[in-house]
CSV table of C-alpha atoms in Angstrom, one decimal:
chain,number,residue,atom,x,y,z
H,16,UNK,CA,18.6,-31.6,21.6
H,17,UNK,CA,17.9,-33.6,24.7
H,18,UNK,CA,21.2,-33.8,26.2
H,19,UNK,CA,20.9,-32.6,29.7
H,20,UNK,CA,24.7,-31.7,29.9
H,21,UNK,CA,24.4,-29.6,26.8
H,22,UNK,CA,21.4,-27.7,28.3
H,23,UNK,CA,23.3,-27.2,31.2
H,24,UNK,CA,26.0,-25.9,29.6
H,25,UNK,CA,23.5,-23.4,27.7
H,26,UNK,CA,22.2,-22.0,30.8
H,27,UNK,CA,25.5,-21.7,32.4
H,28,UNK,CA,26.7,-19.8,29.4
H,29,UNK,CA,23.4,-17.6,29.7
H,30,UNK,CA,24.2,-16.9,33.5
H,31,UNK,CA,27.8,-16.2,32.9
H,32,UNK,CA,26.8,-13.6,30.1
H,33,UNK,CA,23.8,-11.8,31.2
H,34,UNK,CA,24.0,-8.2,29.4
H,35,UNK,CA,25.2,-10.3,26.2
H,36,UNK,CA,22.2,-12.5,26.5
H,37,UNK,CA,19.7,-9.7,27.0
H,38,UNK,CA,21.1,-7.3,24.3
H,39,UNK,CA,20.5,-10.4,21.8
H,40,UNK,CA,17.1,-10.8,23.1
H,41,UNK,CA,16.6,-7.4,23.1
H,42,UNK,CA,17.2,-7.3,19.4
H,43,UNK,CA,14.8,-9.9,18.7
H,44,UNK,CA,11.9,-8.9,20.9
H,45,UNK,CA,12.0,-5.4,19.6
H,46,UNK,CA,11.9,-6.4,16.0
H,47,UNK,CA,8.6,-8.7,16.4
H,48,UNK,CA,7.1,-6.1,18.6
H,49,UNK,CA,7.4,-3.3,16.5
H,50,UNK,CA,6.5,-5.5,13.2
H,51,UNK,CA,3.1,-6.7,15.2
H,52,UNK,CA,2.2,-3.1,16.4
H,53,UNK,CA,2.9,-1.4,12.6
H,54,UNK,CA,1.0,-4.3,11.1
H,55,UNK,CA,-1.9,-4.2,13.3
H,56,UNK,CA,-2.0,-0.4,12.8
H,57,UNK,CA,-1.9,-0.8,9.4
H,58,UNK,CA,-5.2,-3.3,9.6
H,59,UNK,CA,-6.8,-0.7,11.6
H,60,UNK,CA,-6.5,1.7,8.7
H,61,UNK,CA,-7.9,-0.8,6.6
H,62,UNK,CA,-11.1,-1.6,8.9
H,63,UNK,CA,-11.6,2.0,9.2
H,64,UNK,CA,-11.8,2.3,5.4
H,65,UNK,CA,-13.8,-0.8,4.8
H,66,UNK,CA,-16.2,0.6,7.5
H,67,UNK,CA,-16.5,3.6,5.9
H,68,UNK,CA,-18.0,1.9,2.7
H,69,UNK,CA,-19.9,-0.6,4.8
H,70,UNK,CA,-23.1,1.8,5.5
H,71,UNK,CA,-24.4,1.2,2.3
H,72,UNK,CA,-23.9,-1.4,-0.4
H,73,UNK,CA,-19.9,-1.0,-1.4
H,74,UNK,CA,-21.1,-1.6,-5.2
H,75,UNK,CA,-23.6,1.6,-5.1
H,76,UNK,CA,-24.4,4.0,-7.8
H,77,UNK,CA,-26.7,6.9,-6.7
H,78,UNK,CA,-28.4,9.3,-9.3
H,79,UNK,CA,-29.5,12.6,-8.4
H,80,UNK,CA,-30.8,15.7,-10.5
H,81,UNK,CA,-30.8,19.5,-10.2
H,82,UNK,CA,-30.7,22.6,-12.2
H,83,UNK,CA,-29.1,23.1,-15.7
H,84,UNK,CA,-26.3,25.5,-15.8
H,85,UNK,CA,-25.9,25.2,-19.3
H,86,UNK,CA,-28.4,26.5,-22.2
H,87,UNK,CA,-29.0,23.4,-24.4
H,88,UNK,CA,-31.2,22.8,-27.4
H,89,UNK,CA,-32.9,25.8,-27.2
H,90,UNK,CA,-33.8,25.3,-23.5
H,91,UNK,CA,-32.5,28.1,-21.1
H,92,UNK,CA,-30.2,27.6,-18.1
H,93,UNK,CA,-31.3,27.0,-14.7
H,94,UNK,CA,-33.8,24.8,-15.8
H,95,UNK,CA,-34.7,22.3,-12.9
H,96,UNK,CA,-34.5,18.9,-14.0
H,97,UNK,CA,-37.0,15.9,-12.3
H,98,UNK,CA,-37.0,12.1,-12.4
H,99,UNK,CA,-40.3,10.3,-12.3
H,100,UNK,CA,-41.0,6.6,-12.5
H,101,UNK,CA,-40.5,6.3,-16.2
H,102,UNK,CA,-37.1,7.7,-16.2
H,103,UNK,CA,-36.4,5.1,-13.3
H,104,UNK,CA,-37.4,2.1,-15.6
H,105,UNK,CA,-35.5,3.7,-18.3
H,106,UNK,CA,-32.3,3.4,-16.4
H,107,UNK,CA,-32.8,0.0,-15.2
H,108,UNK,CA,-34.2,-1.3,-18.3
H,109,UNK,CA,-31.1,0.3,-20.5
H,110,UNK,CA,-28.8,-2.5,-19.1
H,111,UNK,CA,-30.7,-4.9,-17.0
H,112,UNK,CA,-27.9,-7.7,-16.8
H,113,UNK,CA,-25.7,-5.3,-14.6
H,114,UNK,CA,-28.2,-4.4,-12.3
H,115,UNK,CA,-27.9,-6.3,-8.8
H,116,UNK,CA,-30.5,-4.4,-6.6
H,117,UNK,CA,-32.3,-1.1,-7.5
H,118,UNK,CA,-34.8,1.3,-6.0
H,119,UNK,CA,-36.4,4.6,-6.6
H,120,UNK,CA,-36.5,7.0,-3.9
H,121,UNK,CA,-38.8,9.4,-3.1
H,122,UNK,CA,-38.1,11.4,-0.2
H,123,UNK,CA,-40.2,13.8,2.2
H,124,UNK,CA,-39.7,15.1,6.1
H,125,UNK,CA,-42.8,15.0,7.6
H,126,UNK,CA,-44.5,15.2,11.0
H,127,UNK,CA,-45.0,11.6,12.5
H,128,UNK,CA,-46.6,11.0,15.8
H,129,UNK,CA,-47.5,8.0,18.4
H,130,UNK,CA,-49.5,8.8,21.1
H,131,UNK,CA,-48.1,11.7,22.6
H,132,UNK,CA,-44.7,11.6,21.4
H,133,UNK,CA,-44.0,13.5,17.8
H,134,UNK,CA,-41.4,14.7,15.7
H,135,UNK,CA,-40.1,15.3,12.1
H,136,UNK,CA,-38.4,12.4,10.3
H,137,UNK,CA,-37.1,11.8,6.9
H,138,UNK,CA,-39.7,9.5,5.0
H,139,UNK,CA,-38.4,7.1,2.3
H,140,UNK,CA,-40.7,6.2,-0.2
H,141,UNK,CA,-38.9,3.0,-1.6
H,142,UNK,CA,-39.1,-0.4,-3.2
H,143,UNK,CA,-38.5,-3.7,-0.9
H,144,UNK,CA,-34.9,-3.6,-2.4
H,145,UNK,CA,-34.1,-0.6,-0.5
H,146,UNK,CA,-32.8,-3.1,2.5
H,147,UNK,CA,-29.9,-4.4,0.3
H,148,UNK,CA,-29.2,-1.0,-0.8
H,149,UNK,CA,-28.8,0.0,2.7
H,150,UNK,CA,-27.6,-2.8,4.2
H,151,UNK,CA,-30.2,-2.9,6.7
H,152,UNK,CA,-30.9,-5.8,9.3
H,153,UNK,CA,-34.4,-6.5,10.5
H,154,UNK,CA,-34.6,-6.3,14.5
H,155,UNK,CA,-38.4,-7.2,14.2
H,156,UNK,CA,-41.3,-7.8,11.6
H,157,UNK,CA,-40.5,-7.9,7.8
H,158,UNK,CA,-39.5,-5.3,5.3
H,159,UNK,CA,-41.9,-3.9,2.5
H,160,UNK,CA,-42.8,-6.4,-0.1
H,161,UNK,CA,-43.8,-6.4,-3.9
H,162,UNK,CA,-47.6,-6.9,-2.9
H,163,UNK,CA,-47.0,-3.6,-0.8
H,164,UNK,CA,-46.5,-1.5,-3.7
H,165,UNK,CA,-48.9,-2.8,-6.0
H,166,UNK,CA,-51.9,-2.4,-3.3
H,167,UNK,CA,-50.3,1.1,-2.0
H,168,UNK,CA,-50.5,-0.2,1.7
H,169,UNK,CA,-50.4,2.1,4.3
H,170,UNK,CA,-47.2,0.1,5.8
H,171,UNK,CA,-44.1,1.4,7.6
H,172,UNK,CA,-40.6,0.1,8.5
H,173,UNK,CA,-39.2,2.3,11.1
H,174,UNK,CA,-35.6,2.6,12.2
H,175,UNK,CA,-34.5,1.5,15.6
H,176,UNK,CA,-34.1,5.2,16.9
H,177,UNK,CA,-37.4,6.2,15.6
H,178,UNK,CA,-38.9,3.1,18.0
H,179,UNK,CA,-36.7,4.6,21.0
H,180,UNK,CA,-38.2,8.1,20.3
H,181,UNK,CA,-41.8,7.3,19.6
H,182,UNK,CA,-42.8,4.0,20.9
H,183,UNK,CA,-40.4,3.6,23.6
H,184,UNK,CA,-42.0,0.6,25.3
H,185,UNK,CA,-43.1,-2.8,23.9
H,186,UNK,CA,-42.9,-4.3,20.3
H,187,UNK,CA,-43.8,-1.4,17.6
H,188,UNK,CA,-44.8,-3.9,15.2
H,189,UNK,CA,-48.9,-4.0,14.5
H,190,UNK,CA,-48.9,-0.3,16.0
H,191,UNK,CA,-50.1,2.8,14.3
H,192,UNK,CA,-48.1,5.6,13.5
H,193,UNK,CA,-49.7,9.0,12.2
H,194,UNK,CA,-47.5,10.3,9.4
H,195,UNK,CA,-48.4,13.8,8.3
H,196,UNK,CA,-52.2,13.1,9.3
H,197,UNK,CA,-52.3,9.5,7.4
H,198,UNK,CA,-52.4,6.2,9.7
H,199,UNK,CA,-49.4,3.7,8.9
H,200,UNK,CA,-49.4,0.2,10.3
H,201,UNK,CA,-45.8,-0.6,11.4
H,202,UNK,CA,-44.4,-3.9,10.0
H,203,UNK,CA,-40.9,-4.3,11.0
H,204,UNK,CA,-37.6,-2.1,12.6
H,205,UNK,CA,-34.7,-2.0,11.3
H,206,UNK,CA,-30.9,-1.3,12.4
H,207,UNK,CA,-28.4,0.3,10.1
H,208,UNK,CA,-24.4,0.6,10.0
H,209,UNK,CA,-24.9,4.4,9.1
H,210,UNK,CA,-25.8,4.9,12.8
H,211,UNK,CA,-28.4,7.2,14.5
H,212,UNK,CA,-29.3,9.4,11.6
H,213,UNK,CA,-30.1,6.4,9.3
H,214,UNK,CA,-31.8,4.7,11.9
H,215,UNK,CA,-34.2,7.9,12.3
H,216,UNK,CA,-35.8,7.0,8.8
H,217,UNK,CA,-39.0,5.5,8.1
H,218,UNK,CA,-39.6,3.7,4.9
H,219,UNK,CA,-43.0,3.4,3.1
H,220,UNK,CA,-44.0,1.8,-0.2
H,221,UNK,CA,-43.0,4.4,-3.0
H,222,UNK,CA,-46.5,4.2,-4.3
H,223,UNK,CA,-48.2,5.2,-1.4
H,224,UNK,CA,-45.8,8.1,-0.5
H,225,UNK,CA,-46.2,9.3,-4.1
H,226,UNK,CA,-50.1,9.0,-3.7
H,227,UNK,CA,-50.0,11.0,-0.7
H,228,UNK,CA,-48.2,14.1,-2.3
H,229,UNK,CA,-51.1,14.6,-4.8
H,230,UNK,CA,-50.5,11.4,-6.8
H,231,UNK,CA,-47.2,12.9,-8.0
H,232,UNK,CA,-45.1,10.3,-10.0
H,233,UNK,CA,-41.5,12.2,-9.1
H,234,UNK,CA,-38.6,10.3,-8.1
H,235,UNK,CA,-35.9,12.0,-5.7
H,236,UNK,CA,-33.0,9.7,-6.4
H,237,UNK,CA,-32.1,6.2,-8.2
H,238,UNK,CA,-30.3,3.8,-6.5
H,239,UNK,CA,-28.4,1.0,-8.2
H,240,UNK,CA,-26.4,-1.7,-6.5
H,241,UNK,CA,-24.7,-2.9,-9.7
H,242,UNK,CA,-23.5,-6.5,-10.3
H,243,UNK,CA,-20.7,-7.7,-7.8
H,244,UNK,CA,-18.9,-9.4,-10.7
H,245,UNK,CA,-17.8,-6.3,-12.6
H,246,UNK,CA,-14.5,-4.7,-11.9
H,247,UNK,CA,-14.1,-1.2,-10.8
H,248,UNK,CA,-13.1,-0.2,-14.2
H,249,UNK,CA,-16.6,-1.7,-15.5
H,250,UNK,CA,-18.6,-0.4,-12.8
H,251,UNK,CA,-17.2,3.3,-13.1
H,252,UNK,CA,-18.0,3.0,-17.0
H,253,UNK,CA,-21.3,1.7,-16.5
H,254,UNK,CA,-21.9,4.7,-14.0
H,255,UNK,CA,-20.5,7.1,-16.7
H,256,UNK,CA,-23.1,5.5,-19.3
H,257,UNK,CA,-26.4,6.0,-16.7
H,258,UNK,CA,-25.2,9.7,-16.7
H,259,UNK,CA,-24.9,10.3,-20.4
H,260,UNK,CA,-28.3,8.1,-21.1
H,261,UNK,CA,-30.3,10.4,-18.6
H,262,UNK,CA,-28.6,13.5,-19.7
H,263,UNK,CA,-29.9,12.8,-23.3
H,264,UNK,CA,-33.2,11.7,-22.5
H,265,UNK,CA,-33.7,15.3,-20.3
H,266,UNK,CA,-32.0,17.1,-22.8
H,267,UNK,CA,-29.2,18.1,-20.4
H,268,UNK,CA,-25.9,19.6,-22.0
H,269,UNK,CA,-23.2,16.8,-21.8
H,270,UNK,CA,-20.9,19.6,-20.2
H,271,UNK,CA,-23.2,20.2,-17.3
H,272,UNK,CA,-22.3,18.5,-14.0
H,273,UNK,CA,-25.0,20.0,-12.0
H,274,UNK,CA,-28.2,18.9,-13.3
H,275,UNK,CA,-27.4,15.2,-13.4
H,276,UNK,CA,-25.1,14.3,-10.8
H,277,UNK,CA,-23.8,10.5,-10.0
H,278,UNK,CA,-22.1,9.3,-7.3
H,279,UNK,CA,-20.4,6.0,-7.8
H,280,UNK,CA,-18.7,4.1,-5.3
H,281,UNK,CA,-16.6,2.2,-7.5
H,282,UNK,CA,-14.6,5.2,-8.2
H,283,UNK,CA,-14.2,5.9,-4.6
H,284,UNK,CA,-13.2,2.3,-3.8
H,285,UNK,CA,-11.0,2.4,-6.9
H,286,UNK,CA,-9.1,5.5,-5.4
H,287,UNK,CA,-9.4,3.9,-1.9
H,288,UNK,CA,-8.1,0.8,-3.3
H,289,UNK,CA,-5.0,2.6,-4.5
H,290,UNK,CA,-4.5,4.4,-1.4
H,291,UNK,CA,-4.6,1.1,0.8
H,292,UNK,CA,-2.2,-0.7,-1.5
H,293,UNK,CA,0.3,2.0,-1.2
H,294,UNK,CA,-0.3,2.1,2.4
H,295,UNK,CA,0.1,-1.7,2.7
H,296,UNK,CA,3.3,-1.6,0.7
H,297,UNK,CA,4.3,1.2,2.9
H,298,UNK,CA,3.8,-0.8,6.2
H,299,UNK,CA,4.8,-4.1,4.8
H,300,UNK,CA,8.3,-2.3,3.7
H,301,UNK,CA,8.8,-0.8,7.2
H,302,UNK,CA,7.8,-4.0,8.9
H,303,UNK,CA,10.2,-6.3,7.2
H,304,UNK,CA,12.8,-3.6,7.4
H,305,UNK,CA,12.2,-3.8,11.2
H,306,UNK,CA,12.4,-7.6,10.8
H,307,UNK,CA,15.8,-7.6,8.8
H,308,UNK,CA,17.1,-5.1,11.5
H,309,UNK,CA,16.3,-7.8,14.0
H,310,UNK,CA,18.0,-10.3,11.9
H,311,UNK,CA,21.1,-8.4,11.5
H,312,UNK,CA,21.5,-7.6,15.0
H,313,UNK,CA,21.0,-11.3,16.2
H,314,UNK,CA,23.6,-12.2,13.8
H,315,UNK,CA,26.0,-9.6,14.7
H,316,UNK,CA,25.6,-10.2,18.1
H,317,UNK,CA,26.1,-13.9,17.6
H,318,UNK,CA,29.4,-13.2,15.4
H,319,UNK,CA,30.7,-11.4,18.4
H,320,UNK,CA,29.7,-14.3,21.0
H,321,UNK,CA,31.4,-16.9,18.8
H,322,UNK,CA,34.6,-14.7,18.4
H,323,UNK,CA,34.5,-14.0,22.1
H,324,UNK,CA,34.4,-17.6,23.0
H,325,UNK,CA,37.1,-19.1,20.4
H,326,UNK,CA,39.5,-19.7,22.9
H,327,UNK,CA,36.9,-21.8,24.8
H,328,UNK,CA,36.2,-24.0,21.4
H,329,UNK,CA,40.0,-24.3,21.5
H,330,UNK,CA,40.0,-25.9,24.6
H,331,UNK,CA,37.1,-27.9,23.6
H,332,UNK,CA,38.8,-29.1,20.9
H,333,UNK,CA,42.0,-30.0,22.5
H,334,UNK,CA,40.2,-32.2,24.8
H,335,UNK,CA,38.5,-34.1,22.0
H,336,UNK,CA,35.3,-32.4,21.4
H,337,UNK,CA,34.0,-32.8,17.6
H,338,UNK,CA,33.2,-29.7,15.5
H,339,UNK,CA,29.9,-31.0,15.1
H,340,UNK,CA,29.0,-31.0,19.1
H,341,UNK,CA,30.8,-27.2,19.0
H,342,UNK,CA,28.4,-26.2,16.4
H,343,UNK,CA,25.4,-27.5,17.8
H,344,UNK,CA,26.1,-26.3,21.1
H,345,UNK,CA,26.1,-22.7,19.8
H,346,UNK,CA,23.5,-22.9,17.4
H,347,UNK,CA,21.3,-24.3,20.0
H,348,UNK,CA,22.1,-21.6,22.4
H,349,UNK,CA,21.3,-19.2,19.7
H,350,UNK,CA,18.0,-20.9,19.2
H,351,UNK,CA,17.0,-20.9,22.9
H,352,UNK,CA,17.5,-16.7,22.9
H,353,UNK,CA,15.6,-16.2,19.7
H,354,UNK,CA,12.6,-18.2,20.8
H,355,UNK,CA,12.4,-17.0,24.1
H,356,UNK,CA,12.7,-13.3,23.3
H,357,UNK,CA,10.5,-14.1,20.0
H,358,UNK,CA,7.8,-14.9,22.5
H,359,UNK,CA,8.3,-11.9,24.5
H,360,UNK,CA,7.9,-9.9,21.6
H,361,UNK,CA,4.7,-11.4,20.4
H,362,UNK,CA,3.2,-11.3,23.9
H,363,UNK,CA,4.1,-7.5,24.2
H,364,UNK,CA,3.5,-6.8,20.9
H,365,UNK,CA,-0.3,-8.4,20.8
H,366,UNK,CA,-0.8,-6.8,24.5
H,367,UNK,CA,-0.1,-3.5,22.8
H,368,UNK,CA,-2.5,-3.6,20.4
H,369,UNK,CA,-5.2,-5.1,23.0
H,370,UNK,CA,-4.5,-2.0,25.2
H,371,UNK,CA,-4.5,0.6,22.1
H,372,UNK,CA,-8.1,-0.9,21.2
H,373,UNK,CA,-10.4,1.8,19.3
H,374,UNK,CA,-8.4,4.8,21.5
H,375,UNK,CA,-7.0,5.6,17.9
H,376,UNK,CA,-10.4,5.7,16.5
H,377,UNK,CA,-10.2,9.4,15.9
H,378,UNK,CA,-7.2,9.3,13.9
H,379,UNK,CA,-9.0,6.5,11.9
H,380,UNK,CA,-7.5,3.5,13.0
H,381,UNK,CA,-10.0,0.9,14.2
H,382,UNK,CA,-9.7,-2.1,15.9
H,383,UNK,CA,-6.1,-2.8,15.0
H,384,UNK,CA,-4.9,-6.5,15.0
H,385,UNK,CA,-2.5,-8.8,13.1
H,386,UNK,CA,-3.5,-12.3,12.2
H,387,UNK,CA,-1.8,-15.4,13.8
H,388,UNK,CA,-0.6,-16.7,10.7
H,389,UNK,CA,1.4,-13.4,10.0
H,390,UNK,CA,2.5,-13.6,13.5
H,391,UNK,CA,3.7,-17.3,13.3
H,392,UNK,CA,5.6,-16.4,10.0
H,393,UNK,CA,7.6,-13.4,11.4
H,394,UNK,CA,8.4,-15.6,14.4
H,395,UNK,CA,9.6,-18.5,12.5
H,396,UNK,CA,11.6,-16.0,10.0
H,397,UNK,CA,13.6,-14.7,13.2
H,398,UNK,CA,14.2,-18.2,14.7
H,399,UNK,CA,15.4,-19.5,11.4
H,400,UNK,CA,17.4,-16.3,11.5
H,401,UNK,CA,18.7,-16.9,14.7
H,402,UNK,CA,19.7,-20.4,13.6
H,403,UNK,CA,21.6,-19.4,11.1
H,404,UNK,CA,23.2,-16.2,12.9
H,405,UNK,CA,24.6,-18.9,15.2
H,406,UNK,CA,25.4,-21.8,12.7
H,407,UNK,CA,28.0,-19.7,10.1
H,408,UNK,CA,30.2,-18.3,12.9
H,409,UNK,CA,30.1,-21.5,15.0
H,410,UNK,CA,31.1,-23.6,11.7
H,411,UNK,CA,33.7,-21.2,11.1
H,412,UNK,CA,35.0,-21.3,14.4
H,413,UNK,CA,35.0,-25.2,14.9
H,414,UNK,CA,37.1,-25.2,11.7
H,415,UNK,CA,40.1,-23.2,13.5
H,416,UNK,CA,42.9,-25.2,14.7
H,417,UNK,CA,43.0,-25.7,18.9
H,418,UNK,CA,46.7,-24.0,19.0
H,419,UNK,CA,45.4,-21.2,17.2
H,420,UNK,CA,42.3,-20.7,19.0
H,421,UNK,CA,44.4,-21.0,22.2
H,422,UNK,CA,46.4,-18.3,21.1
H,423,UNK,CA,43.4,-15.7,20.5
H,424,UNK,CA,43.3,-12.8,22.7
């Protein structure tokens, strides 16, 4: 390996056959380059899908009601179905062990004022667990507490954009906010992965907002983050059970799809995972095909190189070179070309992904990248293939008798 004469021979051979060397290296570099770019784009697609589900808890079931479309049990169609606090308790208590986090929500669009600034904002009356349902991060202060609900406190947690729109300068925590003529003390500021829209929401205790709406116990929706240990199939079944129970409780026909609506992320995720599995399979197949093409390319070129050097091998054997040294020389040359070309391919592939960055985000590709473990395995596979590609024809050529090798044209 560290024989100086052998290295000089290798570099002399490379210099004497530049085109041959470039073609060999190009095959390897192109294979790794395409492999890295393809896998990187595949990862970018996965990232985009994952972020799409990261806005709220991924294990989320949302329940809403509307108007009936089917007459049932003597009740006419087009009847408005509403939920209240007791319905929320009924849904949660029906399978309590399956519930991770949950909150009812009563929503209203109200005028909000702070000093000379004002605007209409969505006010959400909710429980403290809304923080986990919405994946919110506290920037300042705190979120709601059970005590706030019990005492029907006039406290509010505002989104980052509400602070920017109304408060502007200084910390808003401890300041008073006028919500529809009622003063609320700001106790916290949150950020939300949902973006500006979700960060223009204000959350107050649901008991307080219901009291403001003439003591109503109405609930606009129920949000349940089910136990993360449940499989998608179990979560889908759980969501269907909740829907059936609420329909029975509200005297809604089992065939009515409008009166009780359930959005189950497990269903969406199940379909998305199936799509991602197919997408991953396609990208893997194409990527491995590209590597295989590189392996075949380097193998064919090495066969040609050895055949071209058959007379040289005959001369070496005639002057006493051992078959082992002939094989080692050709294999080492093959590995050198493969390694150098592999580094070039890796460098260009990583650079290409870096330059792409988030420029393809509009095509649903976000932060394309490939793990170094995957790159290393692909690199090793090509180097090993280069070694085999050089060894097999070199071993065969080393077995040729010198007189036959010298006769080769």
